[in-house]
Amino acid sequence: MESNIEASVRSAARSVETGYSADVAQEIVDTCVDAGISLVASLPDDWIAHTIASFEQDERVNHVPVNREESALGLCSGAFLAGTGSAALMGASGLMTLVYAITKINYTYEIPIFIMITHRGTFDDGAKFHVSNGLYLEDVIKSISMPYTIINSRDELPMIGEAYHHSRKISRPTVAVLPKKLLQGKV
Amino acid sequence: MKYAEAVAYIASRWTDELVVTSAGTTSELWHAETGETEKVFYLEASMSLSSVFACGIAQGVAEKPVWVFSGDGAFCMNPGMLQVERQMNLPNLKHFMLSNRVYGSTSNVPLPGRVDNDYPAIARGFGIERVYSFGSMNELQATFDEAVLEPGHTFIHLEVEPMDYRGASPPMDGPEVKFRFGRYVERVTGNQVFSAPLDHG
């Protein structure tokens, strides 16, 4: 069987074929590393397939594919207590499954985590099942008072680092939202 | 095997390992047995995530053994925890899974598949190489050193009887658990957990 690296190379190539930017994916990785992130737990979304592959292939990062989004939250929460900077990378629908775990673990113990998600539900999202989910995405984030920022262009990628550090400052989760056009390198 | 006796024995063998306990009984029993407030993270709000939480700790403190407790209630909610453990394969992680076939923290409500669930087989099916299963104190005591003290990621299944226990939670709120544990990690590993260091002098 091919290795994780080999599988990620294949996934990245497919992602480029479907219109996603290898350069933006690498910029996201570099920004995270510069911020002090060395562990990334991920669940897939088609929009971030190349970003996941870029984390997998980068030797500066311990990339852990996990079985469900809650496991990413658990892993990153534990990593904080070992002094490891981390990020949980997932689709928007993944975040929608996390409310209970966030309020139970991160709010009870005041453990910061940093989450990156796709900005599903926007007008350029062609998947009906994601659009309907995305209708409530920002309202759900706001309902549990999680600070978040939408990265609207490559110029704003440094906001990823700011969002990560903000989570440490306030001992709560923060979220960086990645739009489709950003991940395609169009903005 | 009696639940409380198993936990008491493991506590009696504990030296300086970092410990993560899970919701309900293991947190209550471990605190009652040890009274420890620094090198234990009482993850009472564990949401079936105690072992992946412990993975996050263990990957950052490779020189420290980490013991984590879970129950089969949590396992039924998230058996994929073992996929993450296998993926990371951390040699300093020992996972004790106490199986009483009920949701012990919620009045012993029976688990789905309680009769047939074969947890060691599931663990082996996920590729975990070091799997131990103990159904009696004699077995646990006889093989503890091999299972727990030798290096290598290990899943230890303990078949125990349901118990009617409702002990007190460890007497700390969440942030105190975090700070006590995190400061201990800083002190013994030199890792910086919090942005503001304590003067340990």
Short mmCIF file of C-alpha atoms in Angstrom, two decimals:
data_model
loop_
_atom_site.label_atom_id
_atom_site.label_comp_id
_atom_site.label_asym_id
_atom_site.label_seq_id
_atom_site.Cartn_x
_atom_site.Cartn_y
_atom_site.Cartn_z
CA MET A 1 0.00 0.00 0.00
CA GLU A 2 1.24 3.50 -0.77
CA SER A 3 2.50 5.61 2.13
CA ASN A 4 0.62 8.55 3.60
CA ILE A 5 3.01 10.88 1.78
CA GLU A 6 2.43 9.14 -1.55
CA ALA A 7 -1.33 9.21 -1.02
CA SER A 8 -1.18 12.91 -0.16
CA VAL A 9 0.80 13.66 -3.34
CA ARG A 10 -1.93 11.98 -5.35
CA SER A 11 -4.63 13.89 -3.47
CA ALA A 12 -2.82 17.19 -4.01
CA ALA A 13 -2.54 16.58 -7.73
CA ARG A 14 -6.25 15.91 -7.96
CA SER A 15 -6.96 19.05 -5.98
CA VAL A 16 -4.97 21.15 -8.45
CA GLU A 17 -6.88 19.56 -11.32
CA THR A 18 -10.13 20.65 -9.70
CA GLY A 19 -9.01 24.25 -9.37
CA TYR A 20 -7.36 24.64 -5.97
CA SER A 21 -4.09 26.48 -5.52
CA ALA A 22 -0.92 24.71 -4.42
CA ASP A 23 0.65 28.10 -3.65
CA VAL A 24 -2.12 29.14 -1.29
CA ALA A 25 -2.01 25.78 0.46
CA GLN A 26 1.72 26.22 1.03
CA GLU A 27 1.22 29.80 2.25
CA ILE A 28 -1.28 28.54 4.81
CA VAL A 29 1.23 25.95 6.00
CA ASP A 30 4.03 28.53 6.19
CA THR A 31 1.82 30.97 8.09
CA CYS A 32 0.90 28.29 10.61
CA VAL A 33 4.51 27.25 11.11
CA ASP A 34 5.60 30.87 11.53
CA ALA A 35 2.91 31.26 14.20
CA GLY A 36 4.33 28.35 16.20
CA ILE A 37 2.02 25.56 15.08
CA SER A 38 3.75 22.21 14.82
CA LEU A 39 0.83 19.77 15.12
CA VAL A 40 -2.17 19.73 12.77
CA ALA A 41 -5.14 17.39 13.12
CA SER A 42 -7.33 17.24 10.06
CA LEU A 43 -10.59 16.01 8.63
CA PRO A 44 -11.16 16.43 4.92
CA ASP A 45 -13.24 18.82 2.89
CA ASP A 46 -12.68 18.91 -0.85
CA TRP A 47 -11.73 22.59 -0.70
CA ILE A 48 -8.81 21.93 1.67
CA ALA A 49 -7.53 18.68 0.19
CA HIS A 50 -4.37 20.40 -1.00
CA THR A 51 -3.87 22.16 2.31
CA ILE A 52 -4.12 18.83 4.11
CA ALA A 53 -1.64 17.30 1.66
CA SER A 54 0.75 20.21 2.16
CA PHE A 55 0.67 19.74 5.93
CA GLU A 56 1.26 16.01 5.47
CA GLN A 57 4.28 16.61 3.29
CA ASP A 58 5.87 19.33 5.41
CA GLU A 59 8.53 18.03 7.78
CA ARG A 60 8.06 20.96 10.14
CA VAL A 61 4.57 19.74 11.00
CA ASN A 62 3.28 16.61 12.70
CA HIS A 63 0.12 16.03 10.68
CA VAL A 64 -2.42 13.63 12.18
CA PRO A 65 -5.44 12.58 10.14
CA VAL A 66 -8.14 11.85 12.71
CA ASN A 67 -11.33 9.82 12.66
CA ARG A 68 -13.77 12.62 13.47
CA GLU A 69 -13.70 16.32 14.22
CA GLU A 70 -14.12 15.81 17.96
CA SER A 71 -10.90 13.83 17.99
CA ALA A 72 -9.12 16.79 16.42
CA LEU A 73 -10.43 18.93 19.23
CA GLY A 74 -9.33 16.42 21.87
CA LEU A 75 -5.89 16.00 20.34
CA CYS A 76 -5.25 19.73 20.02
CA SER A 77 -6.52 20.36 23.55
CA GLY A 78 -4.09 17.81 24.94
CA ALA A 79 -1.28 19.20 22.81
CA PHE A 80 -1.78 22.59 24.43
CA LEU A 81 -1.04 21.02 27.80
CA ALA A 82 2.27 19.70 26.50
CA GLY A 83 3.24 23.10 25.17
CA THR A 84 2.71 22.14 21.52
CA GLY A 85 1.18 24.69 19.16
CA SER A 86 -1.58 23.07 17.15
CA ALA A 87 -4.43 23.60 14.74
CA ALA A 88 -7.55 21.64 13.87
CA LEU A 89 -8.31 21.78 10.16
CA MET A 90 -11.73 20.73 8.88
CA GLY A 91 -14.75 21.55 6.80
CA ALA A 92 -17.50 23.85 7.99
CA SER A 93 -19.80 20.93 8.68
CA GLY A 94 -17.13 19.51 10.95
CA LEU A 95 -17.29 22.59 13.09
CA MET A 96 -21.07 22.19 13.30
CA THR A 97 -20.53 18.84 15.03
CA LEU A 98 -18.19 20.32 17.64
CA VAL A 99 -20.41 22.54 19.74
CA TYR A 100 -20.90 20.11 22.59
CA ALA A 101 -17.23 19.12 22.78
CA ILE A 102 -16.10 22.75 22.72
CA THR A 103 -18.45 23.83 25.47
CA LYS A 104 -17.69 20.75 27.53
CA ILE A 105 -13.93 20.59 27.25
CA ASN A 106 -12.59 23.93 26.09
CA TYR A 107 -15.00 26.14 27.99
CA THR A 108 -14.98 24.05 31.17
CA TYR A 109 -11.18 23.92 31.41
CA GLU A 110 -10.45 27.16 29.50
CA ILE A 111 -8.20 25.34 27.04
CA PRO A 112 -7.41 27.30 23.88
CA ILE A 113 -7.53 25.66 20.49
CA PHE A 114 -7.27 27.06 17.02
CA ILE A 115 -9.61 25.81 14.30
CA MET A 116 -9.47 26.41 10.55
CA ILE A 117 -12.59 25.67 8.54
CA THR A 118 -13.92 26.11 5.03
CA HIS A 119 -16.43 28.88 4.41
CA ARG A 120 -19.20 26.67 3.15
CA GLY A 121 -22.59 28.00 2.19
CA THR A 122 -21.39 30.99 0.16
CA PHE A 123 -22.78 31.80 -3.30
CA ASP A 124 -19.87 30.05 -4.99
CA ASP A 125 -20.50 26.78 -3.16
CA GLY A 126 -22.00 24.31 -5.61
CA ALA A 127 -22.89 21.60 -3.11
CA LYS A 128 -26.51 21.88 -2.00
CA PHE A 129 -25.95 19.90 1.18
CA HIS A 130 -23.14 22.24 2.19
CA VAL A 131 -25.10 25.36 1.29
CA SER A 132 -27.95 24.38 3.58
CA ASN A 133 -25.47 23.66 6.36
CA GLY A 134 -23.64 26.90 5.72
CA LEU A 135 -26.81 28.90 6.25
CA TYR A 136 -26.30 28.48 9.96
CA LEU A 137 -22.51 28.34 10.17
CA GLU A 138 -21.75 31.86 11.35
CA ASP A 139 -24.79 31.96 13.60
CA VAL A 140 -23.63 28.76 15.30
CA ILE A 141 -20.12 30.19 15.81
CA LYS A 142 -21.59 33.36 17.26
CA SER A 143 -24.03 31.46 19.45
CA ILE A 144 -21.17 30.05 21.52
CA SER A 145 -19.21 33.29 21.40
CA MET A 146 -16.21 32.01 19.48
CA PRO A 147 -14.11 34.77 17.96
CA TYR A 148 -13.61 34.15 14.24
CA THR A 149 -12.18 35.81 11.19
CA ILE A 150 -12.80 35.24 7.50
CA ILE A 151 -9.61 35.26 5.45
CA ASN A 152 -10.85 37.10 2.37
CA SER A 153 -7.62 37.28 0.39
CA ARG A 154 -4.04 36.11 0.34
CA ASP A 155 -3.02 39.47 1.80
CA GLU A 156 -5.02 38.53 4.89
CA LEU A 157 -3.35 35.16 5.46
CA PRO A 158 -1.31 36.59 8.37
CA MET A 159 -4.64 36.78 10.20
CA ILE A 160 -4.29 33.03 10.65
CA GLY A 161 -1.37 33.64 12.98
CA GLU A 162 -3.26 36.39 14.77
CA ALA A 163 -6.26 34.13 15.28
CA TYR A 164 -4.02 31.39 16.65
CA HIS A 165 -2.31 33.72 19.12
CA HIS A 166 -5.65 35.23 20.09
CA SER A 167 -6.86 31.80 21.22
CA ARG A 168 -3.88 31.61 23.61
CA LYS A 169 -4.56 35.12 24.84
CA ILE A 170 -8.18 34.46 25.76
CA SER A 171 -7.89 30.74 26.63
CA ARG A 172 -10.76 29.89 24.30
CA PRO A 173 -11.15 28.50 20.80
CA THR A 174 -10.80 30.82 17.83
CA VAL A 175 -11.66 30.12 14.21
CA ALA A 176 -10.17 31.15 10.88
CA VAL A 177 -12.58 30.70 7.99
CA LEU A 178 -11.15 29.88 4.53
CA PRO A 179 -13.32 30.87 1.54
CA LYS A 180 -13.35 28.90 -1.68
CA LYS A 181 -11.92 31.70 -3.81
CA LEU A 182 -9.00 32.09 -1.42
CA LEU A 183 -8.22 28.39 -1.61
CA GLN A 184 -8.45 28.59 -5.40
CA GLY A 185 -5.98 31.48 -5.43
CA LYS A 186 -8.51 33.83 -7.03
CA VAL A 187 -8.43 36.53 -4.36
CA MET B 1 -12.79 -8.06 38.75
CA LYS B 2 -13.99 -5.30 41.04
CA TYR B 3 -13.79 -1.86 39.44
CA ALA B 4 -12.49 -0.09 42.54
CA GLU B 5 -9.91 -2.80 43.26
CA ALA B 6 -8.52 -2.55 39.75
CA VAL B 7 -8.18 1.22 39.98
CA ALA B 8 -6.67 0.98 43.46
CA TYR B 9 -4.08 -1.53 42.27
CA ILE B 10 -3.08 0.61 39.30
CA ALA B 11 -2.84 3.62 41.61
CA SER B 12 -0.61 1.61 43.94
CA ARG B 13 1.81 0.99 41.05
CA TRP B 14 1.83 4.63 39.96
CA THR B 15 5.04 6.59 40.30
CA ASP B 16 5.63 9.67 38.17
CA GLU B 17 3.56 9.01 35.04
CA LEU B 18 1.24 11.74 33.82
CA VAL B 19 -2.36 10.56 34.16
CA VAL B 20 -5.55 11.52 32.34
CA THR B 21 -8.81 10.28 33.82
CA SER B 22 -12.19 10.30 32.13
CA ALA B 23 -15.74 11.16 33.01
CA GLY B 24 -17.19 10.00 36.26
CA THR B 25 -15.94 6.97 38.08
CA THR B 26 -12.25 6.89 37.12
CA SER B 27 -11.80 10.56 38.01
CA GLU B 28 -13.59 10.13 41.31
CA LEU B 29 -11.82 6.90 42.25
CA TRP B 30 -8.38 8.07 41.19
CA HIS B 31 -8.66 11.23 43.24
CA ALA B 32 -10.04 9.29 46.20
CA GLU B 33 -7.12 6.85 45.97
CA THR B 34 -4.32 9.32 45.38
CA GLY B 35 -5.45 12.82 46.36
CA GLU B 36 -3.16 14.03 43.57
CA THR B 37 -3.81 17.47 42.13
CA GLU B 38 -0.86 18.16 39.82
CA LYS B 39 0.23 15.28 37.64
CA VAL B 40 -3.33 14.18 36.88
CA PHE B 41 -5.66 15.83 34.42
CA TYR B 42 -9.15 15.00 35.65
CA LEU B 43 -10.96 15.20 32.32
CA GLU B 44 -14.41 14.75 33.77
CA ALA B 45 -15.91 16.36 30.70
CA SER B 46 -14.21 13.81 28.51
CA MET B 47 -16.84 13.26 25.81
CA SER B 48 -15.09 10.01 24.75
CA LEU B 49 -11.98 12.04 24.02
CA SER B 50 -9.72 11.17 26.97
CA SER B 51 -7.36 8.99 24.94
CA VAL B 52 -6.91 11.42 22.05
CA PHE B 53 -6.48 14.19 24.63
CA ALA B 54 -3.74 12.05 26.18
CA CYS B 55 -2.20 11.54 22.73
CA GLY B 56 -1.89 15.30 22.45
CA ILE B 57 -0.04 15.39 25.75
CA ALA B 58 2.10 12.32 25.08
CA GLN B 59 3.38 13.54 21.70
CA GLY B 60 4.79 16.64 23.38
CA VAL B 61 6.43 14.95 26.36
CA ALA B 62 8.13 11.99 24.76
CA GLU B 63 10.28 11.35 27.81
CA LYS B 64 7.30 11.02 30.16
CA PRO B 65 4.99 8.01 30.29
CA VAL B 66 1.33 8.95 30.03
CA TRP B 67 -1.45 6.77 31.43
CA VAL B 68 -5.00 7.40 30.28
CA PHE B 69 -8.26 5.90 31.47
CA SER B 70 -11.44 5.48 29.52
CA GLY B 71 -14.57 3.40 29.86
CA ASP B 72 -16.40 1.22 27.39
CA GLY B 73 -19.23 3.76 27.31
CA ALA B 74 -16.81 6.26 25.82
CA PHE B 75 -15.40 3.54 23.58
CA CYS B 76 -18.82 2.82 22.11
CA MET B 77 -19.25 6.51 21.32
CA ASN B 78 -15.88 6.83 19.65
CA PRO B 79 -14.11 3.55 18.86
CA GLY B 80 -12.14 5.43 16.22
CA MET B 81 -10.07 6.82 19.09
CA LEU B 82 -7.95 3.72 18.55
CA GLN B 83 -7.35 4.64 14.91
CA VAL B 84 -5.85 7.93 16.06
CA GLU B 85 -3.80 6.14 18.70
CA ARG B 86 -2.53 3.66 16.14
CA GLN B 87 -1.78 6.41 13.66
CA MET B 88 0.35 8.20 16.26
CA ASN B 89 1.74 5.01 17.85
CA LEU B 90 3.23 6.86 20.81
CA PRO B 91 5.54 4.57 22.80
CA ASN B 92 4.90 6.48 26.03
CA LEU B 93 1.10 6.04 25.96
CA LYS B 94 -0.73 3.38 27.99
CA HIS B 95 -4.50 3.27 27.59
CA PHE B 96 -6.50 1.54 30.33
CA MET B 97 -10.05 0.84 29.17
CA LEU B 98 -12.39 -0.24 31.99
CA SER B 99 -15.21 -2.29 30.59
CA ASN B 100 -18.26 -2.74 32.78
CA ARG B 101 -20.74 -3.02 29.90
CA VAL B 102 -22.84 -0.12 31.21
CA TYR B 103 -22.78 3.65 31.23
CA GLY B 104 -21.50 3.73 34.78
CA SER B 105 -21.75 7.47 35.29
CA THR B 106 -25.41 7.51 34.37
CA SER B 107 -26.96 4.91 36.65
CA ASN B 108 -25.48 1.89 34.88
CA VAL B 109 -27.66 2.12 31.78
CA PRO B 110 -26.72 -0.86 29.54
CA LEU B 111 -24.44 -0.26 26.57
CA PRO B 112 -25.30 -1.11 22.96
CA GLY B 113 -23.76 -4.46 22.08
CA ARG B 114 -22.91 -5.03 25.71
CA VAL B 115 -22.85 -8.80 25.44
CA ASP B 116 -20.91 -9.14 22.21
CA ASN B 117 -18.48 -6.21 22.11
CA ASP B 118 -14.98 -7.69 21.91
CA TYR B 119 -12.78 -4.72 22.70
CA PRO B 120 -9.37 -6.43 22.45
CA ALA B 121 -10.36 -7.82 19.04
CA ILE B 122 -11.40 -4.35 17.91
CA ALA B 123 -8.08 -2.93 19.09
CA ARG B 124 -6.15 -5.61 17.23
CA GLY B 125 -8.33 -4.98 14.20
CA PHE B 126 -7.17 -1.39 14.18
CA GLY B 127 -3.59 -2.63 14.12
CA ILE B 128 -2.61 -2.01 17.72
CA GLU B 129 0.23 -4.37 18.47
CA ARG B 130 0.34 -4.38 22.26
CA VAL B 131 -3.12 -5.39 23.48
CA TYR B 132 -3.74 -6.90 26.92
CA SER B 133 -6.99 -8.08 28.40
CA PHE B 134 -7.45 -8.82 32.09
CA GLY B 135 -10.52 -10.28 33.72
CA SER B 136 -9.19 -10.82 37.21
CA MET B 137 -6.92 -9.16 39.73
CA ASN B 138 -4.55 -12.12 39.55
CA GLU B 139 -4.12 -11.61 35.81
CA LEU B 140 -3.67 -7.86 36.19
CA GLN B 141 -1.09 -8.20 38.93
CA ALA B 142 0.80 -10.99 37.21
CA THR B 143 1.22 -9.18 33.91
CA PHE B 144 1.18 -5.53 34.96
CA ASP B 145 4.92 -4.99 34.57
CA GLU B 146 5.00 -6.40 31.05
CA ALA B 147 1.87 -4.57 29.93
CA VAL B 148 2.43 -1.21 31.54
CA LEU B 149 6.08 -0.69 32.34
CA GLU B 150 7.60 -1.81 29.08
CA PRO B 151 7.76 0.76 26.28
CA GLY B 152 5.32 0.78 23.41
CA HIS B 153 1.83 2.09 22.84
CA THR B 154 -0.44 -0.29 24.71
CA PHE B 155 -4.18 -0.85 25.01
CA ILE B 156 -5.15 -2.56 28.26
CA HIS B 157 -8.68 -3.88 28.53
CA LEU B 158 -9.93 -4.46 32.09
CA GLU B 159 -13.18 -6.39 32.38
CA VAL B 160 -14.80 -5.18 35.60
CA GLU B 161 -18.15 -5.48 37.32
CA PRO B 162 -20.57 -2.57 37.31
CA MET B 163 -20.52 -0.77 40.64
CA ASP B 164 -22.93 1.46 42.45
CA TYR B 165 -20.51 4.25 43.18
CA ARG B 166 -21.14 7.93 43.35
CA GLY B 167 -18.05 9.56 44.75
CA ALA B 168 -17.15 13.19 44.94
CA SER B 169 -15.56 14.91 41.97
CA PRO B 170 -12.00 16.13 42.48
CA PRO B 171 -12.43 19.44 44.31
CA MET B 172 -11.17 21.69 41.55
CA ASP B 173 -12.84 23.70 38.84
CA GLY B 174 -11.67 23.24 35.26
CA PRO B 175 -9.18 26.13 35.10
CA GLU B 176 -7.50 24.97 38.31
CA VAL B 177 -7.08 21.48 36.87
CA LYS B 178 -5.57 23.06 33.77
CA PHE B 179 -3.15 25.29 35.60
CA ARG B 180 -2.01 22.72 38.14
CA PHE B 181 -1.37 20.13 35.44
CA GLY B 182 0.15 22.56 32.97
CA ARG B 183 2.49 24.07 35.53
CA TYR B 184 3.57 20.57 36.54
CA VAL B 185 4.35 19.75 32.91
CA GLU B 186 6.35 22.96 32.63
CA ARG B 187 8.28 22.13 35.78
CA VAL B 188 9.23 18.56 34.90
CA THR B 189 9.71 18.86 31.14
CA GLY B 190 10.86 22.43 30.59
CA ASN B 191 8.14 22.85 27.95
CA GLN B 192 6.40 26.22 28.00
CA VAL B 193 2.66 25.61 28.26
CA PHE B 194 1.42 29.03 29.32
CA SER B 195 2.44 32.35 27.89
CA ALA B 196 3.48 33.67 31.28
CA PRO B 197 6.11 31.49 32.96
CA LEU B 198 6.19 30.90 36.70
CA ASP B 199 9.37 31.54 38.60
CA HIS B 200 10.19 28.10 39.94
CA GLY B 201 13.13 29.36 41.94
#
